[in-house]
Short mmCIF file of C-alpha atoms in Angstrom, two decimals:
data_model
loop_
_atom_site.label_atom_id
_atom_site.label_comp_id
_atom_site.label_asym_id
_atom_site.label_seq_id
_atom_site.Cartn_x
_atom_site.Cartn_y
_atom_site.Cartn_z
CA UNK H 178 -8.66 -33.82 -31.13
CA UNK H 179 -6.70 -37.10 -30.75
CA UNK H 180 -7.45 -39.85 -28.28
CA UNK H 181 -4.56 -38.65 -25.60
CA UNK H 182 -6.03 -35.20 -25.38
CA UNK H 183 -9.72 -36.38 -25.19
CA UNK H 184 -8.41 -38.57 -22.39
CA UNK H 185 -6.76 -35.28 -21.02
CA UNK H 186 -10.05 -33.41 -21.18
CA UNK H 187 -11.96 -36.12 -18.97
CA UNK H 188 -9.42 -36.62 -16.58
CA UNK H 189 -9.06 -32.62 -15.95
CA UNK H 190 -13.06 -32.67 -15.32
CA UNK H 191 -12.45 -36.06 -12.82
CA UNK H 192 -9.19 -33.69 -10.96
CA UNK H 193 -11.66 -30.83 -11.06
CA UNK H 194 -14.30 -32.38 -9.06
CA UNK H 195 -11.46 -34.06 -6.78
CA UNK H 196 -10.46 -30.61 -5.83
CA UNK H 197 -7.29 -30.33 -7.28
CA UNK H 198 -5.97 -26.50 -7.77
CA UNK H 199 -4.81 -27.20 -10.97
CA UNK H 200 -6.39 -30.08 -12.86
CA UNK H 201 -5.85 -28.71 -16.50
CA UNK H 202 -2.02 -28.89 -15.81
CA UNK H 203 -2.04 -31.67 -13.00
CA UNK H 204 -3.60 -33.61 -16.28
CA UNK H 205 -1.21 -32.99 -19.40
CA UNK H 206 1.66 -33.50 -16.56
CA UNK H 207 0.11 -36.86 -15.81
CA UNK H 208 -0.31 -37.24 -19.46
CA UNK H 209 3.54 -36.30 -20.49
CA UNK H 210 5.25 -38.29 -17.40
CA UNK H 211 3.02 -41.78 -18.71
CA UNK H 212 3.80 -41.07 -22.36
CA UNK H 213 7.77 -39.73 -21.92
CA UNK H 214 7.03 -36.59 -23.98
CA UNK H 215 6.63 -32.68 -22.78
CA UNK H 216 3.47 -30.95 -22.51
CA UNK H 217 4.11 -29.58 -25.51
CA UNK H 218 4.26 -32.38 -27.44
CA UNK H 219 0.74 -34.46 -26.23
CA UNK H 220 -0.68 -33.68 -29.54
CA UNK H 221 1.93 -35.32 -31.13
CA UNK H 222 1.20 -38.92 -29.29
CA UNK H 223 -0.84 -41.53 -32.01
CA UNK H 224 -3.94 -42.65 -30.69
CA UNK H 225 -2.78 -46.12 -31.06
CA UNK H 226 0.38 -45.48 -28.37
CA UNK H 227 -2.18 -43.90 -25.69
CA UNK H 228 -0.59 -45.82 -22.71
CA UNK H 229 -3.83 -46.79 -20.05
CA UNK H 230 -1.39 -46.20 -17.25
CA UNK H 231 -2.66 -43.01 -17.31
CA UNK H 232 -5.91 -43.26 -15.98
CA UNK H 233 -3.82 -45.21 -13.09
CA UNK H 234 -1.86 -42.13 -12.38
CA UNK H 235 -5.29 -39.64 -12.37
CA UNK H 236 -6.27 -42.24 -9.95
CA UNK H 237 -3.53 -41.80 -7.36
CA UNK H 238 -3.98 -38.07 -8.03
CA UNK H 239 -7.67 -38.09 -7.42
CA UNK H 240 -6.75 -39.88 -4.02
CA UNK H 241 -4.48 -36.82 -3.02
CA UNK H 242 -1.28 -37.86 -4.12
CA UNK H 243 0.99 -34.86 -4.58
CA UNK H 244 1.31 -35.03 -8.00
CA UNK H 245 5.56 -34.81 -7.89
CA UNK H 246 5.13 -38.52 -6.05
CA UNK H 247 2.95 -39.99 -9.35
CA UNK H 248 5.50 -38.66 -11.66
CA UNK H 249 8.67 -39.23 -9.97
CA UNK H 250 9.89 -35.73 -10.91
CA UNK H 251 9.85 -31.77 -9.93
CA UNK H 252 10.81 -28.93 -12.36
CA UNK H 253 12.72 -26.08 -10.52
CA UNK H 254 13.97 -23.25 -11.84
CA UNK H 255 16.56 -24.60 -14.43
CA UNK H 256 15.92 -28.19 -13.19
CA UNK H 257 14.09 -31.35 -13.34
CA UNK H 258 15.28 -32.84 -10.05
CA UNK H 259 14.30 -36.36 -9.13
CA UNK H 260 11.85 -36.88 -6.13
CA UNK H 261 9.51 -39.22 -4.57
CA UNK H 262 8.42 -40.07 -0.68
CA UNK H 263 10.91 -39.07 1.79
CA UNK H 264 11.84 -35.78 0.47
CA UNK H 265 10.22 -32.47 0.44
CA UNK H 266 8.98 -31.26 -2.82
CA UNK H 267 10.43 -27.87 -4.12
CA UNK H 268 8.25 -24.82 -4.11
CA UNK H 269 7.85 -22.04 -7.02
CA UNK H 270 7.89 -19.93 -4.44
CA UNK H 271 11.56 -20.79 -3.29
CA UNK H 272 12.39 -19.78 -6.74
CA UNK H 273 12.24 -16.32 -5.32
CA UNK H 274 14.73 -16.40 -2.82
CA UNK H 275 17.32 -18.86 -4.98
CA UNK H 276 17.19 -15.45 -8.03
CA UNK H 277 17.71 -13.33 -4.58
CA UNK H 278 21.03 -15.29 -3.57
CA UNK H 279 21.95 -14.85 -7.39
CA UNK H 280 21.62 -11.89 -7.44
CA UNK H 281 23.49 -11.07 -4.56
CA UNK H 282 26.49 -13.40 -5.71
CA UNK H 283 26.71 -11.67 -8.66
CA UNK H 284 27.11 -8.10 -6.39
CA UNK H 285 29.82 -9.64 -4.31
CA UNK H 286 33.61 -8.98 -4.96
CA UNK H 287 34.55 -12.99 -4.48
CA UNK H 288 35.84 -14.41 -7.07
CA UNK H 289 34.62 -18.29 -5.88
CA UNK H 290 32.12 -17.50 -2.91
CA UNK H 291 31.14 -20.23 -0.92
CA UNK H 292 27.86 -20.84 -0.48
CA UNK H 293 25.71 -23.11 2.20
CA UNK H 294 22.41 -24.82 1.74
CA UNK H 295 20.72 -25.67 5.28
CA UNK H 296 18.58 -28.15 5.00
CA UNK H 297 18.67 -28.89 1.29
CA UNK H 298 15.93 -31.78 0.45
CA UNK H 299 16.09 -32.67 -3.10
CA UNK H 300 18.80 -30.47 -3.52
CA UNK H 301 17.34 -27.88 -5.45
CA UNK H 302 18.44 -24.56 -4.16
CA UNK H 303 22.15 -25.99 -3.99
CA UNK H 304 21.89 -27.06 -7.51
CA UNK H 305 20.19 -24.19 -8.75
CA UNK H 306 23.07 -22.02 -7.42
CA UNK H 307 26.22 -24.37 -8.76
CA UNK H 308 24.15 -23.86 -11.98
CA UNK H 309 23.39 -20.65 -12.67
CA UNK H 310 26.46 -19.19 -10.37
CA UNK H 311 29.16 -21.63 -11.88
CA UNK H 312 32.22 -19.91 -9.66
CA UNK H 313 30.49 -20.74 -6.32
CA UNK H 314 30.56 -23.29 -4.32
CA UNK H 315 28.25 -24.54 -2.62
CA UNK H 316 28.01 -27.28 0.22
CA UNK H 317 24.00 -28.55 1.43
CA UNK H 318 23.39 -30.33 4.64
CA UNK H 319 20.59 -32.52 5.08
CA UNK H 320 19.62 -34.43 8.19
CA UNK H 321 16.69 -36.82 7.16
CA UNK H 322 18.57 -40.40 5.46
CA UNK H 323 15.60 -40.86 2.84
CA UNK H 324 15.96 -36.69 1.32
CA UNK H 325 19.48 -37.56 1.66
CA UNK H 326 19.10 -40.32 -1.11
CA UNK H 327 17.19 -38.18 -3.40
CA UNK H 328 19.67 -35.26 -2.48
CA UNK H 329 22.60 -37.47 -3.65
CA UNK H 330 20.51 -38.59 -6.46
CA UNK H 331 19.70 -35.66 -7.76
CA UNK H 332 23.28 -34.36 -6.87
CA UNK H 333 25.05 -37.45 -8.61
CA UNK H 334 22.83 -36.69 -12.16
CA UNK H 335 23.13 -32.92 -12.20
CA UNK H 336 26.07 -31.61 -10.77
CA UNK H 337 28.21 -31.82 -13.86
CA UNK H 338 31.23 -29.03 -12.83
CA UNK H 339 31.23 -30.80 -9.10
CA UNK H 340 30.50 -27.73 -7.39
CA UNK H 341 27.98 -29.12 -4.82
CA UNK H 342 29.03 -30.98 -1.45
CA UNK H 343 26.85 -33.15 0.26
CA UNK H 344 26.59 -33.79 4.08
CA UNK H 345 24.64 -35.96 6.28
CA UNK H 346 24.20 -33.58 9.51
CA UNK H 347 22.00 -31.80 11.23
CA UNK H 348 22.41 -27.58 10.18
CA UNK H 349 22.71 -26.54 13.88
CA UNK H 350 25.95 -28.21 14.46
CA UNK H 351 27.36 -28.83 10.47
CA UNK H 352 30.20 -27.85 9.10
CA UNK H 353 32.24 -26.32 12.03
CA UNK H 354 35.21 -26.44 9.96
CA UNK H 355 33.81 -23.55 7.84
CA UNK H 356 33.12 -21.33 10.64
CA UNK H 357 33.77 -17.91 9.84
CA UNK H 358 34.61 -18.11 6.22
CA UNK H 359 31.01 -18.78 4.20
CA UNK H 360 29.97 -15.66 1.72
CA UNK H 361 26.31 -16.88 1.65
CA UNK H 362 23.89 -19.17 3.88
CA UNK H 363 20.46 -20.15 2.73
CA UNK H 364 17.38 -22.08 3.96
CA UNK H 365 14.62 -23.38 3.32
CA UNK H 366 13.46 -25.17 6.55
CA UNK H 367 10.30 -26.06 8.05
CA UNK H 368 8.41 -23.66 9.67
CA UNK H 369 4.72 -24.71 10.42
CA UNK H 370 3.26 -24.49 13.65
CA UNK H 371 1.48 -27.34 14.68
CA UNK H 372 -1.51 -25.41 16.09
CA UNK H 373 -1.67 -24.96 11.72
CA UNK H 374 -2.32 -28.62 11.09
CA UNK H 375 -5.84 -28.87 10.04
CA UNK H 376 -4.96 -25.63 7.76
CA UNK H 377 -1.92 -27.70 5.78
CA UNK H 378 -3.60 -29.45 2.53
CA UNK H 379 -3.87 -32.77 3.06
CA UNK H 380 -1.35 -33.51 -0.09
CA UNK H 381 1.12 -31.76 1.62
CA UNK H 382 0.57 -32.88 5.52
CA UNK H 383 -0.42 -36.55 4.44
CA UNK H 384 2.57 -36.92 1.89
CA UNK H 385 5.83 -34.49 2.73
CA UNK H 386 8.07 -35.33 5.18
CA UNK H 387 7.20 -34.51 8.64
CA UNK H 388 10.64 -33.04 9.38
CA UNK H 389 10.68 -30.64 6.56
CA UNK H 390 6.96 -29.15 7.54
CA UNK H 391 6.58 -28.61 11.71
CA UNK H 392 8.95 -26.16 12.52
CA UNK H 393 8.93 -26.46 16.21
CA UNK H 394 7.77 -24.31 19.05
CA UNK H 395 4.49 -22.58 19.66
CA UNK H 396 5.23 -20.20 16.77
CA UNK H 397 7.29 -23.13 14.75
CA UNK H 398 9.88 -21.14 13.83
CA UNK H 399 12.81 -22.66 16.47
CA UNK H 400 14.26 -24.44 13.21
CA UNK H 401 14.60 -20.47 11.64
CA UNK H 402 16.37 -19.90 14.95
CA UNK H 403 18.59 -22.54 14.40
CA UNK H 404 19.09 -21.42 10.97
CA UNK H 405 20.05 -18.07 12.63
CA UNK H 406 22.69 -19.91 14.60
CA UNK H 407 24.17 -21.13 12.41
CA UNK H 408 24.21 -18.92 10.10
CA UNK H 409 25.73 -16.40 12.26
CA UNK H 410 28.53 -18.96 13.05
CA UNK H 411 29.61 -19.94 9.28
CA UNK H 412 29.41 -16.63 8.09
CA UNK H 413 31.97 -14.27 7.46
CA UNK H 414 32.08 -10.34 8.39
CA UNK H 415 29.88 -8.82 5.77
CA UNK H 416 28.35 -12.16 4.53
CA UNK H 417 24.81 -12.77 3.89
CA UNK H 418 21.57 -14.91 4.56
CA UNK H 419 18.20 -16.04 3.33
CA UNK H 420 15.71 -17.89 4.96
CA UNK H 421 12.19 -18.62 3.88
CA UNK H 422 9.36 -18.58 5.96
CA UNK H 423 5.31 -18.79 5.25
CA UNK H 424 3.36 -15.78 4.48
CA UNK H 425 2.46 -15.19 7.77
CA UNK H 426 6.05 -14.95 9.66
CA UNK H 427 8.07 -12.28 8.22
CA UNK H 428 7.51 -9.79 11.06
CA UNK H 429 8.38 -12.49 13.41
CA UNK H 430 11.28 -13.52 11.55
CA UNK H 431 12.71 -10.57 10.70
CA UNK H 432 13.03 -10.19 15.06
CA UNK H 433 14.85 -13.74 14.84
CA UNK H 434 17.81 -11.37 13.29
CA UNK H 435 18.19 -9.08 15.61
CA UNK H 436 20.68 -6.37 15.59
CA UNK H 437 22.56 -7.26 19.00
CA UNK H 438 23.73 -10.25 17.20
CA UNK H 439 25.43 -8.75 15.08
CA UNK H 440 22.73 -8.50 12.05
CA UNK H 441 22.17 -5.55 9.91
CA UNK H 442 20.59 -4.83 6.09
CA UNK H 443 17.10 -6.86 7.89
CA UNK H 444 14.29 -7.37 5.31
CA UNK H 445 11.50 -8.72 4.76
CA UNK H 446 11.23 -9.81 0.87
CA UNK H 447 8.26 -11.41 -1.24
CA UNK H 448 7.33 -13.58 -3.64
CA UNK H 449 5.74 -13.62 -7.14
CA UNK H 450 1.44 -13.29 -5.42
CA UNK H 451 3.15 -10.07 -2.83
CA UNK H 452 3.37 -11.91 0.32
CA UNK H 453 6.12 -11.91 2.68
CA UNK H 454 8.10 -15.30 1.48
CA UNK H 455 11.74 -14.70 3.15
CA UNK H 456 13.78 -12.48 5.11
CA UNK H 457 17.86 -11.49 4.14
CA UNK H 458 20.52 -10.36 6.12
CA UNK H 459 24.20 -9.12 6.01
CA UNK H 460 26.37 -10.23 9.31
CA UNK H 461 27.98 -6.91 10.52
CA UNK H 462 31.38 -6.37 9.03
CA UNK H 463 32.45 -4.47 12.10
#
């Protein structure tokens, strides 16, 4: 064993004891971001370039700080998207829904759909989409200045075809001019209840942006109603949504797109560990 992975080894048993739900990985990610190298290549580092920084960043970690923050960087799908405080850090989870909207881009007879991103962050689900669904585009509003930097960022770094449109707005009144003629909304907005705040982990209550977590209302789901406005608004006869939610909403949710607004094809969908993670719909084409 060289010196880096010996260092490795103690600081997964210091993460351990911190509580951290992944120390082993939360370590050799650590260990690659201080070294410039992937996880795959740690063994490869000579004991004599072991950089002490390191044991600065387990430090921070040990302390609670979401491990995206230390680094500077989330991977997503496809992606290693640039993000830091201010900006809501991407989900595995979201992965889900983003190979849903794929999917259903791929089934749709439009030869460039049009896709919008409510609420968009770091910009991963737009970017994920002008990536891996080249013909679409795809325009992401985001409210909140600071995700707005990383957004553009991220945006600015990855977007090499130009697919992906940015806009400072808030969702519930953006992009009026498109009213009627999107093939696709998704969102990922925030949904918790604040009744739920002692049950958030502190690395995500203490360290994500308040405006993507607390969803507002008893329930927290009045930004998913917005999302439901609006969506219903941009969306063409026929055209589709996806919204995520926690594991806990999709029955209440799936009632947010109700059929006497014109919504049909309601489901309830979830993610990789079973659990309800987002709910689809088609806008009646009558």
């Amino acid at each position: 064993m060289n010196l880096l992975l010996d260092e490795i080894a103690r600081a997964t048993a210091r993460l351990a004891e911190a509580g951290a739900a992944s120390p082993r990985a939360d370590a050799e990610e650590l260990a690659a971001a201080v070294h410039g190298v992937s996880r795959s290549e740690l063994h490869k580092v000579p004991d004599g370039a072991f950089d002490a920084r390191f044991w600065e960043y387990v430090a921070r970690r040990e302390a609670g700080e979401p491990l995206q923050h230390i680094t500077g960087r989330a991977f997503f799908r496809y992606l290693e998207l640039k993000v830091g405080p201010g900006v809501f850090v991407p989900r595995p989870e979201t992965e889900v829904m983003v190979g849903w909207v794929l999917e259903t881009l791929r089934d749709m007879d439009v030869r460039d759909p049009l896709v919008v991103d409510l609420g968009t962050g770091s910009a991963a689900i737009a970017l994920s989409i002008a990536l891996e669904a080249p013909r679409a585009r795809v325009h992401a509003v985001e409210k909140d200045p600071a995700a707005f930097v990383h957004a553009t960022r991220n945006i600015e770094e990855l977007d090499e075809r130009g697919r992906v449109r940015l806009h400072l707005d808030d969702f519930a009144t953006a992009l009026a001019e498109l009213n009627g003629t999107v093939d696709l909304v998704v969102s990922n907005p925030p949904y918790i209840p604040m009744s739920e705040w002692e049950h958030v982990p502190p690395d995500v209550r203490d360290h994500d942006p308040a405006d993507a977590l607390w969803g507002g209302g008893d329930d927290g789901l009045d930004a998913i109603r917005a999302v439901e406005r609006t969506a219903r608004r941009l969306l063409r006869p026929g055209g589709h949504v996806a919204v995520e939610h926690s594991d806990l909403q999709g029955n209440g949710v799936y009632w947010i797109f109700a059929e006497e607004n014109g919504w049909r094809d309601v489901r309830n969908r979830r993610d990789l560990t079973n659990r309800d993670r987002f709910v689809t719909a088609r806008l009646t084409a009558d």
